[in-house]
Coordinates of C-alpha atoms in Angstrom, one line a residue:
Q902 CA 96.6 91.6 94.1
L903 CA 95.6 95.7 95.3
Q904 CA 92.6 98.0 94.4
A905 CA 92.6 101.2 95.5
S906 CA 89.8 103.4 95.0
G907 CA 87.7 106.3 96.8
G908 CA 89.7 109.6 94.8
G909 CA 88.6 112.2 93.8
L910 CA 88.1 116.4 93.5
V911 CA 87.0 117.7 97.4
Q912 CA 87.4 122.0 98.0
A913 CA 89.8 122.5 100.9
G914 CA 88.4 121.8 104.4
G915 CA 86.0 118.8 103.0
S916 CA 87.0 115.4 103.1
L917 CA 87.8 112.5 101.2
R918 CA 87.0 108.7 102.2
L919 CA 90.1 106.2 100.5
S920 CA 89.5 102.4 100.4
C921 CA 92.2 99.3 99.6
V922 CA 91.1 96.0 99.7
A923 CA 94.1 92.9 99.1
S924 CA 92.3 90.2 97.3
G925 CA 94.3 86.8 95.8
I926 CA 95.9 83.8 97.5
I927 CA 96.5 85.2 100.2
H928 CA 98.0 83.8 103.8
E929 CA 98.5 86.8 105.8
I930 CA 98.8 90.2 105.9
N931 CA 101.4 92.3 108.1
D932 CA 101.4 96.5 107.9
M933 CA 99.2 98.0 105.4
G934 CA 98.9 101.8 104.7
W935 CA 98.9 104.9 102.7
Y936 CA 101.4 106.5 101.0
R937 CA 101.4 109.6 98.7
Q938 CA 103.0 111.7 95.9
A939 CA 102.7 114.7 94.6
P940 CA 104.5 116.3 91.4
G941 CA 108.0 116.2 91.2
N942 CA 108.0 114.9 95.5
E943 CA 108.9 111.4 96.5
R944 CA 107.0 109.4 97.6
E945 CA 105.7 109.6 101.0
L946 CA 104.0 107.7 104.3
V947 CA 101.1 109.2 105.1
A948 CA 99.7 106.5 107.5
S949 CA 100.3 102.7 108.4
I950 CA 98.8 100.5 110.3
T951 CA 99.8 97.2 111.5
S952 CA 97.8 94.3 112.0
G953 CA 96.9 94.9 115.6
G954 CA 95.9 98.5 114.9
S955 CA 98.6 100.3 115.2
T956 CA 98.9 103.3 113.8
I957 CA 101.5 105.5 112.4
Y958 CA 101.0 108.8 110.7
G959 CA 103.2 111.7 109.1
D960 CA 103.4 114.5 110.5
S961 CA 101.5 116.7 108.3
V962 CA 98.5 114.8 108.2
K963 CA 98.1 113.9 112.3
G964 CA 95.0 115.5 113.3
R965 CA 93.3 115.1 110.1
F966 CA 93.3 111.7 109.3
T967 CA 92.6 108.5 110.1
I968 CA 93.2 104.8 108.7
S969 CA 91.8 101.7 110.2
R970 CA 91.7 98.0 108.5
N971 CA 89.8 94.8 108.8
N972 CA 91.6 92.4 108.6
G973 CA 88.3 89.3 107.8
K974 CA 88.2 91.7 104.6
N975 CA 91.4 92.1 103.8
T976 CA 90.7 96.4 103.4
V977 CA 92.4 99.7 104.6
H978 CA 90.8 102.9 104.8
L979 CA 92.0 106.6 105.1
Q980 CA 89.3 108.7 106.2
M981 CA 90.6 112.1 105.1
N982 CA 89.4 115.6 107.3
G983 CA 90.2 119.0 107.0
L984 CA 91.8 118.5 103.3
K985 CA 94.2 121.3 102.2
P986 CA 95.8 121.8 98.6
E987 CA 98.3 120.7 99.9
D988 CA 97.5 117.3 100.3
T989 CA 96.7 117.2 96.6
A990 CA 98.4 113.9 95.2
V991 CA 98.4 110.5 93.9
Y992 CA 98.1 108.0 96.7
Y993 CA 98.8 104.4 97.4
C994 CA 97.6 101.9 99.1
K995 CA 101.3 99.0 100.4
A996 CA 100.2 95.9 101.9
V997 CA 103.0 93.9 103.6
L998 CA 101.8 89.9 102.6
R999 CA 102.3 86.5 102.4
L1000 CA 101.1 84.4 99.5
V1001 CA 99.4 80.9 100.2
G1002 CA 102.4 78.7 99.8
K1003 CA 104.9 81.4 100.0
W1004 CA 107.0 81.8 103.2
V1005 CA 108.7 85.2 102.1
W1006 CA 106.5 88.6 103.2
N1007 CA 106.6 91.2 100.0
D1008 CA 105.3 94.7 99.3
Y1009 CA 102.5 94.9 97.5
W1010 CA 101.2 97.9 95.7
G1011 CA 97.5 99.3 94.4
Q1012 CA 97.2 101.6 91.4
G1013 CA 97.2 105.1 92.9
T1014 CA 94.2 106.9 93.4
L1015 CA 94.0 110.8 92.5
V1016 CA 93.2 113.3 95.3
T1017 CA 92.8 116.9 94.2
V1018 CA 92.3 119.1 96.5
S1019 CA 91.2 123.1 95.4
S1020 CA 91.7 126.3 97.5

């Protein structure tokens, strides 16, 4: 249902843009967001955005990362600037959505995309 792309290898100080598209018989999408998980660490929130455009950022990425979405295309993006080695992780997109014909909201996760920042 969710397909993430855009990860890769970048030097410290560089930029990457992650994208995620939700597909399928979707009735409505509520929050969309990005999480990351580094080896040995728990998955943590990077940024999230509501359908109305309100955003939340993790403390470690404030001022460097920007989340955006296109409701018409069911996509969410994460622009990452000023990348640091500690940003190295697998990044997962998540969407809270309701499928056509269903009455409950569920969390859906993308497959993850690896971001590696070299020092």
